PDB file of C-alpha atoms in Angstrom:
ATOM      1  CA  ALA A   1     -13.409 -50.391  53.434  1.00 62.00           C
ATOM      2  CA  ALA A   2     -10.699 -50.072  50.847  1.00 68.00           C
ATOM      3  CA  ALA A   3     -11.359 -47.455  48.159  1.00 71.00           C
ATOM      4  CA  THR A   4     -11.689 -48.544  44.550  1.00 70.00           C
ATOM      5  CA  ALA A   5      -8.969 -47.131  42.312  1.00 71.00           C
ATOM      6  CA  MET A   6     -10.013 -44.760  39.489  1.00 74.00           C
ATOM      7  CA  CYS A   7      -8.061 -46.151  36.585  1.00 75.00           C
ATOM      8  CA  THR A   8      -7.285 -44.026  33.533  1.00 75.00           C
ATOM      9  CA  LEU A   9      -5.710 -44.676  30.167  1.00 76.00           C
ATOM     10  CA  GLU A  10      -3.753 -41.708  28.893  1.00 82.00           C
ATOM     11  CA  GLU A  11      -3.106 -42.824  25.319  1.00 85.00           C
ATOM     12  CA  CYS A  12      -0.596 -40.024  24.723  1.00 83.00           C
ATOM     13  CA  ASP A  13       1.778 -41.365  27.405  1.00 84.00           C
ATOM     14  CA  ALA A  14       0.956 -45.074  27.753  1.00 73.00           C
ATOM     15  CA  THR A  15       2.067 -48.054  25.698  1.00 83.00           C
ATOM     16  CA  CYS A  16      -0.869 -49.954  24.264  1.00 80.00           C
ATOM     17  CA  PRO A  17      -2.253 -51.069  20.895  1.00 78.00           C
ATOM     18  CA  SER A  18      -4.441 -47.949  20.618  1.00 80.00           C
ATOM     19  CA  CYS A  19      -1.857 -45.534  22.065  1.00 79.00           C
ATOM     20  CA  GLU A  20      -0.186 -42.698  20.231  1.00 78.00           C
ATOM     21  CA  LYS A  21       3.338 -44.159  20.484  1.00 86.00           C
ATOM     22  CA  GLY A  22       5.154 -40.979  19.369  1.00 87.00           C
ATOM     23  CA  VAL A  23       3.143 -40.294  16.200  1.00 90.00           C
ATOM     24  CA  CYS A  24       2.728 -36.643  17.198  1.00 90.00           C
ATOM     25  CA  ASP A  25       6.461 -36.225  17.691  1.00 87.00           C
ATOM     26  CA  VAL A  26       7.261 -36.281  13.959  1.00 82.00           C
ATOM     27  CA  GLN A  27       6.900 -32.489  13.897  1.00 81.00           C
ATOM     28  CA  PRO A  28       8.166 -30.143  16.621  1.00 84.00           C
ATOM     29  CA  HIS A  29       5.009 -28.010  16.484  1.00 88.00           C
ATOM     30  CA  MET A  30       2.592 -30.846  17.309  1.00 93.00           C
ATOM     31  CA  GLU A  31       1.480 -32.361  20.597  1.00 93.00           C
ATOM     32  CA  CYS A  32      -0.731 -35.251  21.618  1.00 89.00           C
ATOM     33  CA  ARG A  33      -3.971 -34.798  23.555  1.00 90.00           C
ATOM     34  CA  ASP A  34      -6.215 -37.580  24.848  1.00 88.00           C
ATOM     35  CA  MET A  35      -9.765 -36.325  24.756  1.00 85.00           C
ATOM     36  CA  ASP A  36     -11.061 -39.003  27.161  1.00 80.00           C
ATOM     37  CA  ALA A  37      -8.680 -40.853  29.475  1.00 81.00           C
ATOM     38  CA  SER A  38     -11.229 -43.384  30.745  1.00 82.00           C
ATOM     39  CA  PRO A  39     -10.076 -46.988  30.213  1.00 77.00           C
ATOM     40  CA  GLY A  40     -12.929 -47.773  27.851  1.00 77.00           C
ATOM     41  CA  SER A  41     -12.263 -44.798  25.583  1.00 83.00           C
ATOM     42  CA  LYS A  42      -9.632 -45.871  23.109  1.00 84.00           C
ATOM     43  CA  GLY A  43      -8.298 -44.390  19.891  1.00 86.00           C
ATOM     44  CA  ASP A  44      -9.603 -40.908  20.688  1.00 87.00           C
ATOM     45  CA  TRP A  45      -6.250 -39.180  21.025  1.00 89.00           C
ATOM     46  CA  GLN A  46      -5.430 -36.340  18.698  1.00 92.00           C
ATOM     47  CA  CYS A  47      -2.317 -34.748  17.298  1.00 92.00           C
ATOM     48  CA  VAL A  48      -2.897 -31.010  17.680  1.00 96.00           C
ATOM     49  CA  CYS A  49      -0.769 -28.370  15.950  1.00 95.00           C
ATOM     50  CA  LEU A  50       0.604 -25.735  18.286  1.00 95.00           C
ATOM     51  CA  ALA A  51       0.161 -22.024  17.589  1.00 95.00           C
ATOM     52  CA  PRO A  52       0.872 -20.363  15.252  1.00 96.00           C
ATOM     53  CA  TYR A  53       0.262 -23.585  13.280  1.00 96.00           C
ATOM     54  CA  VAL A  54      -3.254 -24.909  12.722  1.00 96.00           C
ATOM     55  CA  GLY A  55      -4.535 -28.451  12.266  1.00 95.00           C
ATOM     56  CA  LEU A  56      -5.327 -31.683  14.056  1.00 94.00           C
ATOM     57  CA  GLY A  57      -5.367 -35.372  13.315  1.00 94.00           C
ATOM     58  CA  ASN A  58      -7.668 -37.919  14.946  1.00 93.00           C
ATOM     59  CA  ALA A  59      -5.504 -40.854  16.067  1.00 91.00           C
ATOM     60  CA  ALA A  60      -2.994 -39.778  13.410  1.00 92.00           C
ATOM     61  CA  ALA A  61      -0.425 -37.113  12.711  1.00 93.00           C
ATOM     62  CA  ALA A  62      -1.930 -33.728  11.834  1.00 94.00           C
ATOM     63  CA  GLN A  63      -1.286 -31.873   8.596  1.00 93.00           C
ATOM     64  CA  CYS A  64      -0.210 -28.599  10.159  1.00 95.00           C
ATOM     65  CA  THR A  65      -0.548 -25.366   8.190  1.00 95.00           C
ATOM     66  CA  LEU A  66       0.725 -21.841   8.747  1.00 96.00           C
ATOM     67  CA  ASP A  67      -1.414 -19.029   7.388  1.00 97.00           C
ATOM     68  CA  GLU A  68       0.942 -16.089   7.734  1.00 97.00           C
ATOM     69  CA  CYS A  69      -1.933 -13.682   7.063  1.00 97.00           C
ATOM     70  CA  THR A  70      -3.886 -14.647  10.191  1.00 95.00           C
ATOM     71  CA  ALA A  71      -1.256 -16.125  12.518  1.00 95.00           C
ATOM     72  CA  ALA A  72       1.140 -14.339  14.871  1.00 95.00           C
ATOM     73  CA  CYS A  73       4.761 -15.261  14.205  1.00 94.00           C
ATOM     74  CA  PRO A  74       8.090 -13.613  13.290  1.00 94.00           C
ATOM     75  CA  THR A  75       7.511 -14.146   9.562  1.00 95.00           C
ATOM     76  CA  CYS A  76       3.777 -13.362   9.630  1.00 95.00           C
ATOM     77  CA  GLU A  77       2.041 -10.396   8.074  1.00 95.00           C
ATOM     78  CA  MET A  78       0.966  -9.018  11.465  1.00 95.00           C
ATOM     79  CA  GLY A  79      -1.293  -6.325   9.970  1.00 95.00           C
ATOM     80  CA  ALA A  80       1.160  -4.898   7.417  1.00 96.00           C
ATOM     81  CA  CYS A  81      -1.398  -5.009   4.596  1.00 97.00           C
ATOM     82  CA  ALA A  82      -4.144  -3.413   6.671  1.00 93.00           C
ATOM     83  CA  ALA A  83      -1.841  -0.646   7.894  1.00 94.00           C
ATOM     84  CA  ALA A  84      -0.954   0.494   4.353  1.00 94.00           C
ATOM     85  CA  PRO A  85      -2.307   3.892   3.174  1.00 94.00           C
ATOM     86  CA  GLN A  86      -4.497   2.243   0.538  1.00 95.00           C
ATOM     87  CA  PRO A  87      -6.751  -0.755   1.330  1.00 95.00           C
ATOM     88  CA  GLN A  88      -4.994  -4.079   0.809  1.00 97.00           C
ATOM     89  CA  THR A  89      -5.750  -7.736   1.436  1.00 97.00           C
ATOM     90  CA  CYS A  90      -3.372 -10.476   2.518  1.00 98.00           C
ATOM     91  CA  SER A  91      -3.152 -13.918   0.937  1.00 98.00           C
ATOM     92  CA  ASP A  92      -0.909 -16.882   1.716  1.00 97.00           C
ATOM     93  CA  ALA A  93      -1.113 -19.364  -1.138  1.00 95.00           C
ATOM     94  CA  ALA A  94       1.368 -21.887   0.284  1.00 96.00           C
ATOM     95  CA  GLN A  95       0.611 -22.672   3.923  1.00 96.00           C
ATOM     96  CA  ALA A  96       3.055 -25.502   4.543  1.00 94.00           C
ATOM     97  CA  PRO A  97       4.903 -24.936   7.836  1.00 91.00           C
ATOM     98  CA  ASP A  98       8.198 -24.353   6.035  1.00 92.00           C
ATOM     99  CA  ALA A  99       6.708 -21.978   3.422  1.00 95.00           C
ATOM    100  CA  VAL A 100       7.424 -18.677   5.137  1.00 96.00           C
ATOM    101  CA  ASN A 101       7.730 -15.059   4.005  1.00 96.00           C
ATOM    102  CA  ASP A 102       5.569 -15.845   0.986  1.00 97.00           C
ATOM    103  CA  TRP A 103       2.429 -13.960   1.982  1.00 98.00           C
ATOM    104  CA  VAL A 104       1.283 -11.303  -0.461  1.00 98.00           C
ATOM    105  CA  CYS A 105      -0.363  -7.913  -0.040  1.00 98.00           C
ATOM    106  CA  THR A 106      -2.747  -7.118  -2.911  1.00 98.00           C
ATOM    107  CA  CYS A 107      -4.201  -3.654  -3.395  1.00 98.00           C
ATOM    108  CA  SER A 108      -7.995  -3.523  -3.349  1.00 97.00           C
ATOM    109  CA  LEU A 109      -9.789  -2.071  -6.360  1.00 97.00           C
ATOM    110  CA  PRO A 110      -9.656   0.506  -7.791  1.00 97.00           C
ATOM    111  CA  TYR A 111      -5.993   0.428  -6.763  1.00 98.00           C
ATOM    112  CA  VAL A 112      -3.512  -1.967  -8.394  1.00 98.00           C
ATOM    113  CA  GLY A 113      -0.349  -3.551  -7.053  1.00 98.00           C
ATOM    114  CA  THR A 114       1.061  -6.564  -5.214  1.00 98.00           C
ATOM    115  CA  ALA A 115       4.101  -7.221  -3.058  1.00 98.00           C
ATOM    116  CA  GLU A 116       5.502 -10.272  -1.290  1.00 97.00           C
ATOM    117  CA  ALA A 117       6.161 -10.130   2.446  1.00 97.00           C
ATOM    118  CA  VAL A 118       5.694  -6.329   2.536  1.00 97.00           C
ATOM    119  CA  ALA A 119       2.898  -3.840   1.942  1.00 97.00           C
ATOM    120  CA  ALA A 120       2.327  -3.116  -1.743  1.00 98.00           C
ATOM    121  CA  ASN A 121       2.903   0.228  -3.453  1.00 97.00           C
ATOM    122  CA  CYS A 122      -0.549   0.761  -4.885  1.00 98.00           C
ATOM    123  CA  THR A 123      -1.214   2.746  -8.053  1.00 98.00           C
ATOM    124  CA  LEU A 124      -4.383   4.288  -9.460  1.00 98.00           C
ATOM    125  CA  ASP A 125      -4.662   4.521 -13.233  1.00 98.00           C
ATOM    126  CA  GLU A 126      -7.718   6.727 -13.644  1.00 98.00           C
ATOM    127  CA  CYS A 127      -7.983   5.723 -17.304  1.00 98.00           C
ATOM    128  CA  THR A 128      -8.552   2.020 -16.620  1.00 97.00           C
ATOM    129  CA  ALA A 129      -9.918   1.921 -13.066  1.00 97.00           C
ATOM    130  CA  GLU A 130     -13.469   2.511 -11.872  1.00 96.00           C
ATOM    131  CA  CYS A 131     -13.651   5.280  -9.274  1.00 96.00           C
ATOM    132  CA  PRO A 132     -15.368   8.650  -8.698  1.00 96.00           C
ATOM    133  CA  SER A 133     -12.417  10.573 -10.181  1.00 96.00           C
ATOM    134  CA  CYS A 134     -11.784   8.121 -13.031  1.00 97.00           C
ATOM    135  CA  ALA A 135     -12.296   8.762 -16.731  1.00 97.00           C
ATOM    136  CA  GLY A 136     -14.823   6.014 -17.305  1.00 96.00           C
ATOM    137  CA  ASP A 137     -16.216   6.463 -20.844  1.00 96.00           C
ATOM    138  CA  ALA A 138     -15.168  10.121 -21.154  1.00 98.00           C
ATOM    139  CA  CYS A 139     -12.652   9.402 -23.930  1.00 98.00           C
ATOM    140  CA  PRO A 140     -14.630   7.760 -26.777  1.00 97.00           C
ATOM    141  CA  ALA A 141     -12.909   4.609 -28.008  1.00 95.00           C
ATOM    142  CA  GLY A 142     -11.529   4.894 -31.520  1.00 95.00           C
ATOM    143  CA  THR A 143     -11.376   8.697 -31.657  1.00 96.00           C
ATOM    144  CA  GLN A 144      -9.726   9.558 -28.317  1.00 98.00           C
ATOM    145  CA  THR A 145      -7.183   7.991 -25.991  1.00 98.00           C
ATOM    146  CA  CYS A 146      -6.937   8.403 -22.242  1.00 98.00           C
ATOM    147  CA  THR A 147      -3.641   9.043 -20.441  1.00 98.00           C
ATOM    148  CA  ASP A 148      -2.961   9.271 -16.717  1.00 98.00           C
ATOM    149  CA  PRO A 149       0.464  10.933 -16.426  1.00 98.00           C
ATOM    150  CA  ASP A 150       0.774  10.204 -12.693  1.00 98.00           C
ATOM    151  CA  ASP A 151      -0.780   7.051 -11.256  1.00 97.00           C
ATOM    152  CA  ALA A 152       0.081   7.826  -7.644  1.00 97.00           C
ATOM    153  CA  PRO A 153      -3.017   7.086  -5.510  1.00 96.00           C
ATOM    154  CA  LEU A 154      -3.336  10.655  -4.240  1.00 95.00           C
ATOM    155  CA  THR A 155      -2.853  12.271  -7.657  1.00 96.00           C
ATOM    156  CA  ILE A 156      -6.352  12.399  -9.093  1.00 97.00           C
ATOM    157  CA  HIS A 157      -8.253  14.354 -11.747  1.00 97.00           C
ATOM    158  CA  ASP A 158      -5.077  14.612 -13.858  1.00 97.00           C
ATOM    159  CA  TRP A 159      -6.056  12.223 -16.649  1.00 98.00           C
ATOM    160  CA  PHE A 160      -6.627  13.683 -20.092  1.00 98.00           C
ATOM    161  CA  CYS A 161      -8.361  12.746 -23.338  1.00 98.00           C
ATOM    162  CA  GLU A 162      -6.361  13.241 -26.525  1.00 98.00           C
ATOM    163  CA  CYS A 163      -7.806  12.997 -30.010  1.00 98.00           C
ATOM    164  CA  VAL A 164      -6.456  10.277 -32.272  1.00 98.00           C
ATOM    165  CA  PRO A 165      -4.795  11.589 -35.479  1.00 97.00           C
ATOM    166  CA  PRO A 166      -5.751  12.972 -37.907  1.00 97.00           C
ATOM    167  CA  LEU A 167      -8.015  14.607 -35.312  1.00 98.00           C
ATOM    168  CA  THR A 168      -6.419  17.075 -32.909  1.00 98.00           C
ATOM    169  CA  GLY A 169      -7.420  18.238 -29.457  1.00 98.00           C
ATOM    170  CA  VAL A 170      -6.803  17.513 -25.788  1.00 98.00           C
ATOM    171  CA  ALA A 171      -8.722  18.119 -22.560  1.00 98.00           C
ATOM    172  CA  VAL A 172      -7.780  17.467 -18.945  1.00 98.00           C
ATOM    173  CA  ASN A 173     -10.333  15.598 -16.847  1.00 97.00           C
ATOM    174  CA  SER A 174     -12.975  15.720 -19.594  1.00 97.00           C
ATOM    175  CA  THR A 175     -13.808  14.717 -23.150  1.00 98.00           C
ATOM    176  CA  ALA A 176     -11.728  16.538 -25.759  1.00 98.00           C
ATOM    177  CA  ALA A 177     -13.323  18.718 -28.449  1.00 98.00           C
ATOM    178  CA  CYS A 178     -11.680  17.144 -31.484  1.00 98.00           C
ATOM    179  CA  THR A 179     -11.123  19.043 -34.699  1.00 98.00           C
ATOM    180  CA  LEU A 180     -10.026  18.042 -38.196  1.00 98.00           C
ATOM    181  CA  ASP A 181      -8.039  20.662 -40.099  1.00 98.00           C
ATOM    182  CA  GLU A 182      -7.908  19.086 -43.530  1.00 98.00           C
ATOM    183  CA  CYS A 183      -5.294  21.588 -44.618  1.00 97.00           C
ATOM    184  CA  ASN A 184      -2.708  20.424 -42.095  1.00 96.00           C
ATOM    185  CA  ALA A 185      -3.712  16.850 -41.275  1.00 97.00           C
ATOM    186  CA  THR A 186      -2.956  13.653 -43.143  1.00 96.00           C
ATOM    187  CA  CYS A 187      -6.107  11.763 -44.145  1.00 96.00           C
ATOM    188  CA  THR A 188      -7.967  10.452 -47.173  1.00 95.00           C
ATOM    189  CA  THR A 189     -10.085  13.632 -47.447  1.00 96.00           C
ATOM    190  CA  CYS A 190      -7.261  16.028 -46.608  1.00 97.00           C
ATOM    191  CA  ALA A 191      -5.665  18.568 -48.940  1.00 97.00           C
ATOM    192  CA  MET A 192      -2.180  17.130 -48.541  1.00 94.00           C
ATOM    193  CA  ASP A 193      -0.133  18.808 -51.351  1.00 94.00           C
ATOM    194  CA  GLU A 194      -3.075  19.875 -53.525  1.00 96.00           C
ATOM    195  CA  CYS A 195      -2.569  23.612 -52.961  1.00 97.00           C
ATOM    196  CA  PRO A 196       0.850  24.458 -54.512  1.00 96.00           C
ATOM    197  CA  THR A 197       3.170  26.130 -52.034  1.00 95.00           C
ATOM    198  CA  GLY A 198       3.966  29.725 -52.940  1.00 95.00           C
ATOM    199  CA  THR A 199       0.992  30.344 -55.203  1.00 96.00           C
ATOM    200  CA  GLN A 200      -1.966  28.977 -53.209  1.00 97.00           C
ATOM    201  CA  GLU A 201      -2.968  28.634 -49.596  1.00 97.00           C
ATOM    202  CA  CYS A 202      -5.289  26.066 -48.051  1.00 98.00           C
ATOM    203  CA  VAL A 203      -8.171  27.149 -45.808  1.00 98.00           C
ATOM    204  CA  ASP A 204     -10.486  24.807 -43.902  1.00 97.00           C
ATOM    205  CA  SER A 205     -13.358  26.983 -42.740  1.00 95.00           C
ATOM    206  CA  ASP A 206     -15.086  24.222 -40.772  1.00 97.00           C
ATOM    207  CA  THR A 207     -12.799  21.940 -38.746  1.00 97.00           C
ATOM    208  CA  ALA A 208     -15.549  19.792 -37.257  1.00 97.00           C
ATOM    209  CA  PRO A 209     -14.574  16.105 -37.676  1.00 96.00           C
ATOM    210  CA  THR A 210     -17.739  15.476 -39.712  1.00 96.00           C
ATOM    211  CA  ALA A 211     -17.115  18.399 -42.074  1.00 97.00           C
ATOM    212  CA  THR A 212     -14.874  16.817 -44.680  1.00 97.00           C
ATOM    213  CA  GLN A 213     -13.802  17.769 -48.209  1.00 96.00           C
ATOM    214  CA  ASP A 214     -14.700  21.396 -47.538  1.00 96.00           C
ATOM    215  CA  TRP A 215     -11.186  22.750 -47.639  1.00 98.00           C
ATOM    216  CA  THR A 216     -10.388  25.379 -50.238  1.00 98.00           C
ATOM    217  CA  CYS A 217      -7.308  26.264 -52.265  1.00 98.00           C
ATOM    218  CA  ILE A 218      -7.129  30.056 -52.600  1.00 98.00           C
ATOM    219  CA  CYS A 219      -4.731  31.732 -55.028  1.00 97.00           C
ATOM    220  CA  LEU A 220      -2.278  34.179 -53.513  1.00 97.00           C
ATOM    221  CA  ALA A 221      -2.252  37.770 -54.813  1.00 94.00           C
ATOM    222  CA  PRO A 222      -1.761  38.951 -57.431  1.00 95.00           C
ATOM    223  CA  LEU A 223      -3.260  35.671 -58.660  1.00 95.00           C
ATOM    224  CA  VAL A 224      -6.981  35.120 -58.242  1.00 96.00           C
ATOM    225  CA  GLY A 225      -9.113  32.025 -58.045  1.00 97.00           C
ATOM    226  CA  ASN A 226     -10.184  29.310 -55.639  1.00 97.00           C
ATOM    227  CA  ALA A 227     -11.473  25.775 -55.665  1.00 97.00           C
ATOM    228  CA  THR A 228     -13.073  23.500 -53.065  1.00 97.00           C
ATOM    229  CA  ALA A 229     -11.335  20.191 -52.363  1.00 97.00           C
ATOM    230  CA  ALA A 230      -9.040  20.704 -55.355  1.00 97.00           C
ATOM    231  CA  ALA A 231      -6.213  22.882 -56.603  1.00 97.00           C
ATOM    232  CA  ALA A 232      -7.418  26.243 -57.878  1.00 97.00           C
ATOM    233  CA  ALA A 233      -6.993  27.366 -61.509  1.00 97.00           C
ATOM    234  CA  CYS A 234      -5.277  30.666 -60.779  1.00 96.00           C
ATOM    235  CA  THR A 235      -5.413  33.571 -63.196  1.00 95.00           C
ATOM    236  CA  LEU A 236      -3.590  36.883 -63.418  1.00 91.00           C
ATOM    237  CA  ASP A 237      -5.507  39.922 -64.642  1.00 78.00           C
ATOM    238  CA  GLU A 238      -2.663  42.333 -65.312  1.00 75.00           C
ATOM    239  CA  CYS A 239      -5.100  45.191 -65.835  1.00 74.00           C
ATOM    240  CA  ALA A 240      -6.598  44.834 -62.343  1.00 70.00           C
ATOM    241  CA  ALA A 241      -3.760  43.321 -60.379  1.00 63.00           C
ATOM    242  CA  VAL A 242      -0.857  45.015 -58.680  1.00 68.00           C
ATOM    243  CA  CYS A 243       2.244  43.196 -59.805  1.00 62.00           C
TER     244      CYS A 243
END
């Protein structure tokens, strides 16, 4: 007995109303695949993007994308971000097939830095970042400022707190012990020019920032006299003085 033929309908290659008819050929990185070639299965062909591109279209052209962070291709990241000394993540904002070399390495916190198509040069500002070696709240806002002179990732514990004028003081890797010398500083409670040069000297016996208006003008010998928070009324006793 004659054998019955097993007919198939390969919609990627045939010519028929439901066939692909070259739709997948509009892009060089796309091919057609017929998921079921039985004669009764029609319109089930797909346009499939070829690696490194990703995407498929059911009975239509696919919208292929190229994620250069995850794909393997000449322009792809290929682990550059992960291989950097500091932890970095890769992102590819534009994944159109012709958008290449636009992937970005971004440093992971507490590090800062980005670079396109190469690993980033990360920095670590210990004054603004959050990390075990960072300043945190060590430099009180308003009275002290924090400075990190070298933000290289491996240069740590070098930040310092510096008192804001008229306060003075600095400390590396810790809170500064601020002082207020009202004889030498410029402030509303300071001596300024109250103690006349040549005849009086200014002494601030307590330079704690909260100890204000306690400076004293002291008359220079052979003059005598002193006054707190004001110019002294100097006198000269010619019987007792050496002049």
